[in-house]
Coordinates of C-alpha atoms in Angstrom, one line a residue:
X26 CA 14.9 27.1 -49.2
X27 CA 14.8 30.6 -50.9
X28 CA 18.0 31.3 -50.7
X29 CA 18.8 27.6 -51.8
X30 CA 17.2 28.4 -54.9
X31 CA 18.8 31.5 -55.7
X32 CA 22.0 30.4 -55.0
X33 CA 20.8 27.5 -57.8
X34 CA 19.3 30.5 -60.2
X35 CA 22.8 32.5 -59.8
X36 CA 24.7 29.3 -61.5
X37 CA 21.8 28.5 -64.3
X38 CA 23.0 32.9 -65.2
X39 CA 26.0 32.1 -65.1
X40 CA 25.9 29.3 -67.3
X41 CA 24.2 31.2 -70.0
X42 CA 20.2 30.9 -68.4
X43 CA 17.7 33.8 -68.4
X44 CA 16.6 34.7 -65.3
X45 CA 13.6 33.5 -65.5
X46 CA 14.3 30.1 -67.0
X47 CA 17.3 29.7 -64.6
X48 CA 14.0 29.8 -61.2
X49 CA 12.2 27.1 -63.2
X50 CA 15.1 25.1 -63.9
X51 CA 16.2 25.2 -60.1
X52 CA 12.7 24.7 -58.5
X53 CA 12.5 21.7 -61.1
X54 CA 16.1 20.4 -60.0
X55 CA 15.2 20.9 -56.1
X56 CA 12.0 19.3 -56.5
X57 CA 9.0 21.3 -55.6
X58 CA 9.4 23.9 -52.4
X59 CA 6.1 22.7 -51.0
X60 CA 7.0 19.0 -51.0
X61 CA 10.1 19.5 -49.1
X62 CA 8.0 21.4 -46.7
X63 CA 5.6 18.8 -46.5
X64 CA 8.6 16.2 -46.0
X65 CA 10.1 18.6 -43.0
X66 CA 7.1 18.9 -41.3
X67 CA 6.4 15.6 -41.4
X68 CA 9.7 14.3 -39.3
X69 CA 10.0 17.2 -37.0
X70 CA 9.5 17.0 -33.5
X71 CA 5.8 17.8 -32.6
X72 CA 4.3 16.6 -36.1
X73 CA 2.1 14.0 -34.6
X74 CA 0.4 16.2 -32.3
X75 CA -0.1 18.9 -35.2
X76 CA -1.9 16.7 -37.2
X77 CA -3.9 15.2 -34.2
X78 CA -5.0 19.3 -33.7
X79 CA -6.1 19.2 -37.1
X80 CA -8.4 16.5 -37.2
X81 CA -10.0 17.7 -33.5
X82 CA -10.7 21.6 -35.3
X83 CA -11.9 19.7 -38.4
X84 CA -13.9 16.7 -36.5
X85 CA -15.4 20.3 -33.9
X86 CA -16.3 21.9 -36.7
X87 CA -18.3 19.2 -38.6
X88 CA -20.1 17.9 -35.3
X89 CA -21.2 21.8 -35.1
X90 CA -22.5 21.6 -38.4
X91 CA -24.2 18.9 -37.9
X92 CA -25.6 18.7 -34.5
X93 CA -28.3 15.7 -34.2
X94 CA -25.7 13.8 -35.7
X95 CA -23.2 14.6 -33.0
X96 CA -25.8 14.0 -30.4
X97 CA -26.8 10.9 -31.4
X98 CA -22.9 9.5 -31.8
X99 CA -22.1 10.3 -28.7
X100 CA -25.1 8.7 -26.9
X101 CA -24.3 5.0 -28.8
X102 CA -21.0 5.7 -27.7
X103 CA -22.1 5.8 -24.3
X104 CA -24.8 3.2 -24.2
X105 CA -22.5 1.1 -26.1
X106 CA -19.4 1.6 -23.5
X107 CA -21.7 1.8 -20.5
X108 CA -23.4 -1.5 -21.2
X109 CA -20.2 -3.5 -22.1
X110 CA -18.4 -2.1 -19.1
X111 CA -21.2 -3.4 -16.8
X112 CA -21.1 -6.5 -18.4
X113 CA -17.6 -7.4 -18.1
X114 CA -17.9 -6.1 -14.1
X115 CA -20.7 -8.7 -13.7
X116 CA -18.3 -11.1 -15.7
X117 CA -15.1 -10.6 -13.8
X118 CA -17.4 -11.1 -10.4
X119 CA -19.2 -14.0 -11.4
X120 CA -16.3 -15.9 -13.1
X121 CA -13.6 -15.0 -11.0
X122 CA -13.6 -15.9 -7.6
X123 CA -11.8 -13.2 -5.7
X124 CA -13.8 -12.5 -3.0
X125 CA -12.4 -9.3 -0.5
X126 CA -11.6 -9.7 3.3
X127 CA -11.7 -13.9 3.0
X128 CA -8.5 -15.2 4.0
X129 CA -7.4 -18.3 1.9
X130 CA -10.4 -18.6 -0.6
X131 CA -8.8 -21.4 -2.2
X132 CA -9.5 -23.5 0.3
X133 CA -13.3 -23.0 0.9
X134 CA -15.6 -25.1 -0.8
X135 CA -19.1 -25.7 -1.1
X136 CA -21.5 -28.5 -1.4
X137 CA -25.2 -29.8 -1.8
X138 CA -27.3 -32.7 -3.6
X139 CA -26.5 -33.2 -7.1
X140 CA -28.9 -32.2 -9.7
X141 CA -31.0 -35.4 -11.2
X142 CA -29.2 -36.7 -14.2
X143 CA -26.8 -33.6 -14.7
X144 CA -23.1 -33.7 -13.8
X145 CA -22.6 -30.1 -12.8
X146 CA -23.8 -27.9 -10.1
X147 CA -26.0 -28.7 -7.2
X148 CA -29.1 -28.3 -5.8
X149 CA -29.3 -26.9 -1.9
X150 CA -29.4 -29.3 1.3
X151 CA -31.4 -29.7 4.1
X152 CA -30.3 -28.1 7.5
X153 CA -30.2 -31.7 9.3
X154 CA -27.8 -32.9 6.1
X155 CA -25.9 -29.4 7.2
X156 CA -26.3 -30.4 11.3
X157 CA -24.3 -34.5 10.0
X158 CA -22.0 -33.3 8.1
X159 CA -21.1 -31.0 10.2
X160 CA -20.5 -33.4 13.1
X161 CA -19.5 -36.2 11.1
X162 CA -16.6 -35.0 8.6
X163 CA -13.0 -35.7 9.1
X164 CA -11.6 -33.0 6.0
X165 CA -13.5 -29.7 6.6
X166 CA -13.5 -27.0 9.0
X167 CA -16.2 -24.8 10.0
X168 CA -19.1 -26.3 8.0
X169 CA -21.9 -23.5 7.6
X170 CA -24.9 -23.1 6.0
X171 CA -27.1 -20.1 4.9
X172 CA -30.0 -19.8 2.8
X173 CA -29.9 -20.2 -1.3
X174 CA -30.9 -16.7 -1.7
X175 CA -30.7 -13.4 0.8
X176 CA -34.1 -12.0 2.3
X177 CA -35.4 -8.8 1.8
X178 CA -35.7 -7.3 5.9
X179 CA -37.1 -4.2 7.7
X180 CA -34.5 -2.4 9.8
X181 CA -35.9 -0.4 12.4
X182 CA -33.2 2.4 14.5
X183 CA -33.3 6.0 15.4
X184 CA -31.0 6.2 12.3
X185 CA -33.6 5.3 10.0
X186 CA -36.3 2.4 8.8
X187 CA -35.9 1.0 5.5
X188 CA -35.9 -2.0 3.7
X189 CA -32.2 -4.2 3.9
X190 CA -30.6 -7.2 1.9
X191 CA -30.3 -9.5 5.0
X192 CA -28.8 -12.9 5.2
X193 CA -29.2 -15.7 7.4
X194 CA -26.1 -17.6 8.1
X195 CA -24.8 -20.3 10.8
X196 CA -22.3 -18.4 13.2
X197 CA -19.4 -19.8 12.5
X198 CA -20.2 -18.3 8.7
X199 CA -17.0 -15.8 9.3
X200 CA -15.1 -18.4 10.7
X201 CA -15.2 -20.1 8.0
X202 CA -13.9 -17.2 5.9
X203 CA -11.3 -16.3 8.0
X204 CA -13.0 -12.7 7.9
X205 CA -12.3 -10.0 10.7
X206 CA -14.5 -7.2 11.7
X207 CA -14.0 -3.7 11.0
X208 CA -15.2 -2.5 14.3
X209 CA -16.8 -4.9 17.1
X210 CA -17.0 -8.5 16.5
X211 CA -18.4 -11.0 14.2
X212 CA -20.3 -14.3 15.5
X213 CA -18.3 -16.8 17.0
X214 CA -18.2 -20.5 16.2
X215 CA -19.6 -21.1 19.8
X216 CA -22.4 -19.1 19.7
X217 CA -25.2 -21.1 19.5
X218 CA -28.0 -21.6 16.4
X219 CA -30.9 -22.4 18.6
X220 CA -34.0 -20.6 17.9
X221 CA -33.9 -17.6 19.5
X222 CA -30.5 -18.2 21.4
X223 CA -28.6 -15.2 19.5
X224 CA -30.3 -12.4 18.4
X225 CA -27.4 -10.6 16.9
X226 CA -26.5 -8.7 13.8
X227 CA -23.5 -8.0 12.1
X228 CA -23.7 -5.0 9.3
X229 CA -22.1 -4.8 6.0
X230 CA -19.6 -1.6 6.1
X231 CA -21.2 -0.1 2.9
X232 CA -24.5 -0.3 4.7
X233 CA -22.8 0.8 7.9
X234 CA -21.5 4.2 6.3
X235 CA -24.8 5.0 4.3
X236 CA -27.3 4.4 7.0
X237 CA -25.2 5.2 10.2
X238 CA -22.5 7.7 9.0
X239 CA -20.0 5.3 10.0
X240 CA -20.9 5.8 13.6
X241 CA -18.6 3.4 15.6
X242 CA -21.4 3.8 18.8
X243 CA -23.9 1.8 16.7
X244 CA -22.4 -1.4 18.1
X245 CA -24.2 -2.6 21.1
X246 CA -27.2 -0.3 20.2
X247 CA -30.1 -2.5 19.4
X248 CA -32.4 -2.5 16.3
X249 CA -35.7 -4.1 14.9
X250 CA -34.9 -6.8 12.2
X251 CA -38.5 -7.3 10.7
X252 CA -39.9 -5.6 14.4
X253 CA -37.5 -8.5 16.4
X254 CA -34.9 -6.6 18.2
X255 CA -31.1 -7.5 17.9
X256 CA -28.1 -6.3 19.0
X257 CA -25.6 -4.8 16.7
X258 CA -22.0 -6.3 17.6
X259 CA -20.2 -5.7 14.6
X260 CA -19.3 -4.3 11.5
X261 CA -17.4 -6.0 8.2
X262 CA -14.5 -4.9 7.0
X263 CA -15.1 -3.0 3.3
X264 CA -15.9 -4.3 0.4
X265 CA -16.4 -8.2 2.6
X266 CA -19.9 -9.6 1.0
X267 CA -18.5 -12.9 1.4
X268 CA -18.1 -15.9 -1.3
X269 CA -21.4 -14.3 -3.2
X270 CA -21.6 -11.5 -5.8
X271 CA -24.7 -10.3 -3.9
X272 CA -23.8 -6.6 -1.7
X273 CA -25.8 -8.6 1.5
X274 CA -26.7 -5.4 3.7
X275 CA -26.7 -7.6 7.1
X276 CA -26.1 -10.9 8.3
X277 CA -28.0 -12.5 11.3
X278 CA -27.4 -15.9 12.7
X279 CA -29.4 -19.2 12.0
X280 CA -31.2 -18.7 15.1
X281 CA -33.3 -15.9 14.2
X282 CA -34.0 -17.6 10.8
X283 CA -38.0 -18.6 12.2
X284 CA -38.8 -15.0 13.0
X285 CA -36.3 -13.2 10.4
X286 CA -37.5 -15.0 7.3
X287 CA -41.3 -16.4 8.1
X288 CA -39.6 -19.7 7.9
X289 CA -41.4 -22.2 9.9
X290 CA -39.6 -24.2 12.7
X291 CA -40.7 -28.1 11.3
X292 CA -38.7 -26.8 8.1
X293 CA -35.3 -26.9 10.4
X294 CA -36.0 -30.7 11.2
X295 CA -36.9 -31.6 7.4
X296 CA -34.8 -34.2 6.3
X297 CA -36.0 -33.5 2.6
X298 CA -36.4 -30.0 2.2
X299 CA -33.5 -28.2 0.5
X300 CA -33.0 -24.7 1.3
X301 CA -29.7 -24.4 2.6
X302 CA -26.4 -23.6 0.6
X303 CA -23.4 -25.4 2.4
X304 CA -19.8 -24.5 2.4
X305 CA -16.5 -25.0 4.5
X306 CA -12.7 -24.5 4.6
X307 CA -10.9 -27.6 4.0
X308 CA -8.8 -28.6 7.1
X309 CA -4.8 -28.7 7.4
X310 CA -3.4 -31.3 4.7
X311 CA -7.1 -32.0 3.2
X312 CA -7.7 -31.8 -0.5
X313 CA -10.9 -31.8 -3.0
X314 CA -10.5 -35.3 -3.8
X315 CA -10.4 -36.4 -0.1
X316 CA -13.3 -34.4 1.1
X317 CA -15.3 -35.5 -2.0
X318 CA -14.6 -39.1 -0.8
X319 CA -15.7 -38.1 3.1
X320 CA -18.8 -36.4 2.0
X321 CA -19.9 -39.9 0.1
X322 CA -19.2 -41.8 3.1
X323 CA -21.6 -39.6 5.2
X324 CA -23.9 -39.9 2.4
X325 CA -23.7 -43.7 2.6
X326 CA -24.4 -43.9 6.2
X327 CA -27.5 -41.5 6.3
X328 CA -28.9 -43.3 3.5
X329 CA -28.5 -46.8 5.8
X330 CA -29.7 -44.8 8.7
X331 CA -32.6 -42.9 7.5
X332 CA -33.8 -45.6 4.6
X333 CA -37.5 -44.2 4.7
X334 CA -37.2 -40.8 2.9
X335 CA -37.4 -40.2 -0.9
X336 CA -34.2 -41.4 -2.7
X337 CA -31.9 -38.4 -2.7
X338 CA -29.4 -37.3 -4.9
X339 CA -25.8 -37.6 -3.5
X340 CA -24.1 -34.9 -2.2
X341 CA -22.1 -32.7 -4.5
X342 CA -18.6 -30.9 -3.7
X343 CA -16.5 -28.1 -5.3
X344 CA -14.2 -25.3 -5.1
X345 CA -16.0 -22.3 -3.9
X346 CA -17.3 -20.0 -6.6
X347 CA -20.1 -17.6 -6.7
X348 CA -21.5 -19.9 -9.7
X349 CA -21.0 -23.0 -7.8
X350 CA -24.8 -24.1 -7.9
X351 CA -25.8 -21.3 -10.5
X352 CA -24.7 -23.3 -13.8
X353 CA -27.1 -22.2 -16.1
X354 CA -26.1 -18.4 -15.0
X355 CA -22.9 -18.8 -15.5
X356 CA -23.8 -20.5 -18.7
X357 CA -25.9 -17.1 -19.2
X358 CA -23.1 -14.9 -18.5
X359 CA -20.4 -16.8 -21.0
X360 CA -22.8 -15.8 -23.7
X361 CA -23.6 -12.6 -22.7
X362 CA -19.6 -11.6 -22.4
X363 CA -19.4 -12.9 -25.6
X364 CA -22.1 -10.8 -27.2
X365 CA -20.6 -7.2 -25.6
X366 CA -17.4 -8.6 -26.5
X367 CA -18.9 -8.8 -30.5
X368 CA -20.1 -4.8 -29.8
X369 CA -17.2 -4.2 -28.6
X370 CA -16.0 -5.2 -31.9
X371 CA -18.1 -3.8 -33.5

């Protein structure tokens, strides 16, 4: 640029210029040194970056000079982040049913009593509704039942004693899911759900690494499940908590649910308590539709059978979901994502 401009003041001499009026008239006809600079700079290679370091020494140098106002920007950003990050983890769980290690999960469904005057949802059966339709349908496989919610247990081993997320679930529970066990084996359909007839327990593998150091010797070894001792047979493979978003720490079959839950045995034989959540796997060549129209047919017949009991709802059947008889959470968690979403906006 220099030299472009003396080159241009050499010709304004030469046509009769001062010196000094020949610079101004060739800075003028060139059009400013500085904004030719400016235009350079701003097309080379590199330029964005440059002005990215900029702004980072200028934004440094004001959050020095002002340091409760950096602190307190950066901890909205990270409560703000943080919570809508949890949120749309809890989302994405409850929502989206992906569940890890179940073969199929399409094709699982799950069913109860219908809630009174509301056509959503449902309300959990009774275990001799589970015990019918279990014998009785002619569209689903492997019909199990556990309870609504998982039960806070006491493990006791030489590893350590300490309270467990425990559920209680009919053995052919990973049947159903087409799961496979890590190490050992899970309960088998056969295995029976008589009081007392299995005392087995199956551990969770995130549970298995934090409480056993992922000692494969722990199956066969026997602990204390609320001071009963089971057997250890298996571990699941990672990441498997089933078709819920709870992390359940241990499973244990239906027959220890009397002395693993306090439940008492005439609540097994109660035709009108609800307390069990029931699900299957549709068979071969089955749909919705036609197991919706087999479970109504069951429900027909025990209603002529058993006409004595309190008018039930009818039974209820959907595509397996974690939110499948939680509507008003999932109602909850639409309008929660939407108001991280709006902070996220923000």
């Amino acid at each position: 640029l220099r030299a472009t401009v003396e080159m241009l003041a050499a010709e304004k001499v030469r046509a009769g210029f001062t010196p000094d009026a020949a610079r101004r008239a060739a800075l003028a006809e060139l059009g400013g040194v500085e904004s030719i600079k400016e235009r350079v700079r701003d097309v080379r290679a590199g330029a964005v970056l440059d002005t990215l370091g900029q702004d980072v020494r200028y934004a440094i140098r004001l959050l020095r000079r002002y340091p409760l106002f950096a602190l307190t920007a950066a901890l909205s950003l990270a409560v703000g982040i943080g919570a809508n990050t949890a949120v749309f983890t809890i989302g994405h769980s409850l929502l989206r049913f992906s569940p890890v290690a179940v073969s199929e999960p399409d094709r699982l469904v799950d069913f109860g009593r219908s809630f009174d005057g509301l056509p959503i949802g449902f309300n959990p059966g009774s275990y001799p509704d589970y015990l019918d339709i279990r014998r009785r349908t002619t569209t689903l496989d492997h019909v199990y039942a556990h309870p609504l919610f998982p039960k806070d247990m006491t493990v006791e081993s030489e590893a350590s004693n300490e309270r467990v997320v425990g559920d209680v679930v009919t053995t052919n529970y990973f049947a159903a899911l087409g799961a496979r066990a890590s190490i050992g084996r899970l309960f088998a359909p056969d295995e029976s759900d008589a009081q007392g007839a299995s005392p087995f327990a199956v551990l969770s593998h995130r549970y298995w690494v934090r409480s056993f150091k992922a000692d494969p010797s722990i199956v066969g070894q026997t602990i204390r499940v609320n001071r009963y001792p089971v057997t250890v047979i298996g571990v699941t493979p990672e990441g498997f908590q089933g078709t819920t978003v709870v992390a359940v720490d241990m499973w244990v079959p239906m027959s220890m649910v009397t002395f693993v839950t306090g439940a008492v045995p005439a609540q097994l034989d109660a035709r009108h308590a609800g307390w069990v959540v029931m699900g299957a796997r549709l068979k071969p060549g089955a749909s919705v539709q036609q197991a919706v129209a087999d479970l109504a047919n069951i429900d027909h017949a025990l209603r002529q059978e058993y006409p004595g009991q309190e008018n039930p709802q009818p039974f209820r059947l959907l595509s397996a979901s974690p939110m499948a008889d939680k509507i008003p959470l999932a109602a909850a968690a639409l309008l929660l994502l939407g108001a991280v979403a709006f902070v996220l906006l923000i």
